[in-house]
Amino acid sequence: MKPLSLDLRERIVAAYEAGGVSLAAVGRRFSVSGKVVSKLVRQKKELGTLAPQVHKRGRKPAITGEKKKALLRHLQEHPDATVVERIEALKLDCVEKTAWQTLRAMGWRFKKSPHARPSKTGPT
């Protein structure tokens, strides 16, 4: 759905601010809902603009910027540290799964070490 034009937004708010008319009445006049009128009036009051706002959806990354750089340095300096040890060392405010997902997104993979003694009975 396309946003309302800036001109229409300004006319809606001006009609409401002229006074004596309810949100629903202004909405009927411009073929929008009273909620839209309310949103535009509140937006002008709080933000000082009627321009369409960009809404960012979804979760925000928990580890970004300096914390991500520190995590990369920690990975290089302490390659054998566990994820929990990394969280504690860097004082990250996240759970273990979030740290794992960040590490995977950075291209780091962790596999079990194949340095165990071979089985005496052979492969199963």
PDB file of C-alpha atoms in Angstrom:
ATOM      1  CA  MET A   1       0.000   0.000   0.000  1.00  0.00           C
ATOM      2  CA  LYS A   2       1.391   3.368  -0.979  1.00  0.00           C
ATOM      3  CA  PRO A   3       1.668   6.113   1.653  1.00  0.00           C
ATOM      4  CA  LEU A   4      -0.597   9.153   1.489  1.00  0.00           C
ATOM      5  CA  SER A   5       0.865  12.132  -0.353  1.00  0.00           C
ATOM      6  CA  LEU A   6       2.416  14.880   1.743  1.00  0.00           C
ATOM      7  CA  ASP A   7      -0.168  17.361   0.426  1.00  0.00           C
ATOM      8  CA  LEU A   8      -3.063  15.159   1.557  1.00  0.00           C
ATOM      9  CA  ARG A   9      -1.437  14.616   4.954  1.00  0.00           C
ATOM     10  CA  GLU A  10      -1.094  18.381   5.442  1.00  0.00           C
ATOM     11  CA  ARG A  11      -4.733  19.000   4.447  1.00  0.00           C
ATOM     12  CA  ILE A  12      -5.968  16.303   6.854  1.00  0.00           C
ATOM     13  CA  VAL A  13      -4.038  17.742   9.807  1.00  0.00           C
ATOM     14  CA  ALA A  14      -5.037  21.325   8.917  1.00  0.00           C
ATOM     15  CA  ALA A  15      -8.713  20.316   8.807  1.00  0.00           C
ATOM     16  CA  TYR A  16      -8.479  18.699  12.244  1.00  0.00           C
ATOM     17  CA  GLU A  17      -6.502  21.583  13.755  1.00  0.00           C
ATOM     18  CA  ALA A  18      -9.097  24.086  12.466  1.00  0.00           C
ATOM     19  CA  GLY A  19     -11.208  22.736  15.310  1.00  0.00           C
ATOM     20  CA  GLY A  20     -14.772  21.798  15.978  1.00  0.00           C
ATOM     21  CA  VAL A  21     -14.541  18.497  14.101  1.00  0.00           C
ATOM     22  CA  SER A  22     -13.972  14.975  15.374  1.00  0.00           C
ATOM     23  CA  LEU A  23     -11.260  12.627  14.089  1.00  0.00           C
ATOM     24  CA  ALA A  24     -13.891  10.422  12.459  1.00  0.00           C
ATOM     25  CA  ALA A  25     -15.524  13.401  10.684  1.00  0.00           C
ATOM     26  CA  VAL A  26     -12.180  14.533   9.246  1.00  0.00           C
ATOM     27  CA  GLY A  27     -11.497  10.957   8.227  1.00  0.00           C
ATOM     28  CA  ARG A  28     -14.828  10.669   6.385  1.00  0.00           C
ATOM     29  CA  ARG A  29     -14.153  13.955   4.598  1.00  0.00           C
ATOM     30  CA  PHE A  30     -10.811  12.688   3.227  1.00  0.00           C
ATOM     31  CA  SER A  31     -11.817   8.997   2.855  1.00  0.00           C
ATOM     32  CA  VAL A  32      -9.464   7.731   5.552  1.00  0.00           C
ATOM     33  CA  SER A  33     -10.114   6.294   8.996  1.00  0.00           C
ATOM     34  CA  GLY A  34     -10.149   8.274  12.208  1.00  0.00           C
ATOM     35  CA  LYS A  35      -7.093   6.261  13.295  1.00  0.00           C
ATOM     36  CA  VAL A  36      -5.127   7.631  10.325  1.00  0.00           C
ATOM     37  CA  VAL A  37      -6.110  11.182  11.268  1.00  0.00           C
ATOM     38  CA  SER A  38      -5.074  10.517  14.867  1.00  0.00           C
ATOM     39  CA  LYS A  39      -1.738   9.050  13.737  1.00  0.00           C
ATOM     40  CA  LEU A  40      -0.981  12.055  11.518  1.00  0.00           C
ATOM     41  CA  VAL A  41      -1.852  14.589  14.228  1.00  0.00           C
ATOM     42  CA  ARG A  42       0.309  12.699  16.755  1.00  0.00           C
ATOM     43  CA  GLN A  43       3.182  12.372  14.250  1.00  0.00           C
ATOM     44  CA  LYS A  44       3.194  16.111  13.555  1.00  0.00           C
ATOM     45  CA  LYS A  45       3.118  16.865  17.282  1.00  0.00           C
ATOM     46  CA  GLU A  46       5.862  14.390  18.242  1.00  0.00           C
ATOM     47  CA  LEU A  47       8.170  14.460  15.191  1.00  0.00           C
ATOM     48  CA  GLY A  48       7.360  17.833  13.677  1.00  0.00           C
ATOM     49  CA  THR A  49       6.956  16.315  10.221  1.00  0.00           C
ATOM     50  CA  LEU A  50       4.239  14.635   8.213  1.00  0.00           C
ATOM     51  CA  ALA A  51       6.601  12.800   5.869  1.00  0.00           C
ATOM     52  CA  PRO A  52       6.059   9.026   5.626  1.00  0.00           C
ATOM     53  CA  GLN A  53       8.168   7.178   8.195  1.00  0.00           C
ATOM     54  CA  VAL A  54      10.253   4.133   7.389  1.00  0.00           C
ATOM     55  CA  HIS A  55       9.402   1.244   9.676  1.00  0.00           C
ATOM     56  CA  LYS A  56      12.174  -1.254  10.303  1.00  0.00           C
ATOM     57  CA  ARG A  57      10.738  -4.642  11.070  1.00  0.00           C
ATOM     58  CA  GLY A  58      12.214  -7.695  12.653  1.00  0.00           C
ATOM     59  CA  ARG A  59      14.747  -8.172  15.360  1.00  0.00           C
ATOM     60  CA  LYS A  60      17.788  -5.986  15.636  1.00  0.00           C
ATOM     61  CA  PRO A  61      21.210  -7.668  15.829  1.00  0.00           C
ATOM     62  CA  ALA A  62      22.331  -8.136  19.431  1.00  0.00           C
ATOM     63  CA  ILE A  63      26.053  -7.905  18.645  1.00  0.00           C
ATOM     64  CA  THR A  64      27.068  -5.001  16.397  1.00  0.00           C
ATOM     65  CA  GLY A  65      29.744  -2.357  15.992  1.00  0.00           C
ATOM     66  CA  GLU A  66      32.486  -2.345  18.602  1.00  0.00           C
ATOM     67  CA  LYS A  67      31.212  -5.506  20.282  1.00  0.00           C
ATOM     68  CA  LYS A  68      31.461  -7.373  16.971  1.00  0.00           C
ATOM     69  CA  LYS A  69      35.024  -6.123  16.439  1.00  0.00           C
ATOM     70  CA  ALA A  70      35.943  -7.173  19.975  1.00  0.00           C
ATOM     71  CA  LEU A  71      34.412 -10.600  19.328  1.00  0.00           C
ATOM     72  CA  LEU A  72      36.534 -10.990  16.192  1.00  0.00           C
ATOM     73  CA  ARG A  73      39.697 -10.060  18.122  1.00  0.00           C
ATOM     74  CA  HIS A  74      38.755 -12.519  20.864  1.00  0.00           C
ATOM     75  CA  LEU A  75      38.242 -15.254  18.264  1.00  0.00           C
ATOM     76  CA  GLN A  76      41.732 -14.687  16.881  1.00  0.00           C
ATOM     77  CA  GLU A  77      43.437 -14.404  20.268  1.00  0.00           C
ATOM     78  CA  HIS A  78      41.581 -17.273  21.975  1.00  0.00           C
ATOM     79  CA  PRO A  79      40.546 -19.793  19.301  1.00  0.00           C
ATOM     80  CA  ASP A  80      39.789 -22.549  21.844  1.00  0.00           C
ATOM     81  CA  ALA A  81      37.470 -20.509  24.064  1.00  0.00           C
ATOM     82  CA  THR A  82      33.875 -21.645  24.363  1.00  0.00           C
ATOM     83  CA  VAL A  83      30.945 -19.457  23.421  1.00  0.00           C
ATOM     84  CA  VAL A  84      30.032 -18.988  27.085  1.00  0.00           C
ATOM     85  CA  GLU A  85      33.612 -17.916  27.867  1.00  0.00           C
ATOM     86  CA  ARG A  86      33.454 -15.389  25.020  1.00  0.00           C
ATOM     87  CA  ILE A  87      30.179 -13.961  26.325  1.00  0.00           C
ATOM     88  CA  GLU A  88      31.642 -13.573  29.821  1.00  0.00           C
ATOM     89  CA  ALA A  89      34.990 -12.163  28.622  1.00  0.00           C
ATOM     90  CA  LEU A  90      33.372  -9.531  26.400  1.00  0.00           C
ATOM     91  CA  LYS A  91      30.455  -8.847  28.776  1.00  0.00           C
ATOM     92  CA  LEU A  92      27.951  -9.398  25.967  1.00  0.00           C
ATOM     93  CA  ASP A  93      24.299  -8.925  26.797  1.00  0.00           C
ATOM     94  CA  CYS A  94      22.950 -11.945  24.933  1.00  0.00           C
ATOM     95  CA  VAL A  95      22.220 -15.630  25.299  1.00  0.00           C
ATOM     96  CA  GLU A  96      24.433 -18.444  24.048  1.00  0.00           C
ATOM     97  CA  LYS A  97      22.308 -19.104  20.954  1.00  0.00           C
ATOM     98  CA  THR A  98      22.561 -15.462  19.858  1.00  0.00           C
ATOM     99  CA  ALA A  99      26.351 -15.595  20.142  1.00  0.00           C
ATOM    100  CA  TRP A 100      26.411 -18.839  18.108  1.00  0.00           C
ATOM    101  CA  GLN A 101      24.260 -17.291  15.391  1.00  0.00           C
ATOM    102  CA  THR A 102      26.479 -14.208  15.254  1.00  0.00           C
ATOM    103  CA  LEU A 103      29.594 -16.353  14.953  1.00  0.00           C
ATOM    104  CA  ARG A 104      28.028 -18.380  12.149  1.00  0.00           C
ATOM    105  CA  ALA A 105      27.003 -15.186  10.345  1.00  0.00           C
ATOM    106  CA  MET A 106      30.612 -13.988  10.622  1.00  0.00           C
ATOM    107  CA  GLY A 107      31.716 -17.180   8.858  1.00  0.00           C
ATOM    108  CA  TRP A 108      33.120 -19.059  11.853  1.00  0.00           C
ATOM    109  CA  ARG A 109      32.378 -22.781  12.117  1.00  0.00           C
ATOM    110  CA  PHE A 110      33.230 -25.044  15.001  1.00  0.00           C
ATOM    111  CA  LYS A 111      33.608 -28.792  14.628  1.00  0.00           C
ATOM    112  CA  LYS A 112      34.560 -31.449  17.078  1.00  0.00           C
ATOM    113  CA  SER A 113      38.242 -32.259  17.183  1.00  0.00           C
ATOM    114  CA  PRO A 114      39.143 -35.609  15.534  1.00  0.00           C
ATOM    115  CA  HIS A 115      41.966 -36.179  18.037  1.00  0.00           C
ATOM    116  CA  ALA A 116      40.212 -38.978  19.972  1.00  0.00           C
ATOM    117  CA  ARG A 117      41.808 -42.403  20.122  1.00  0.00           C
ATOM    118  CA  PRO A 118      40.386 -44.829  17.566  1.00  0.00           C
ATOM    119  CA  SER A 119      37.968 -47.438  18.788  1.00  0.00           C
ATOM    120  CA  LYS A 120      39.485 -50.838  19.646  1.00  0.00           C
ATOM    121  CA  THR A 121      36.507 -52.645  18.147  1.00  0.00           C
ATOM    122  CA  GLY A 122      36.646 -50.755  14.849  1.00  0.00           C
ATOM    123  CA  PRO A 123      33.975 -48.739  13.096  1.00  0.00           C
ATOM    124  CA  THR A 124      30.392 -49.633  13.899  1.00  0.00           C
TER     125      THR A 124
END
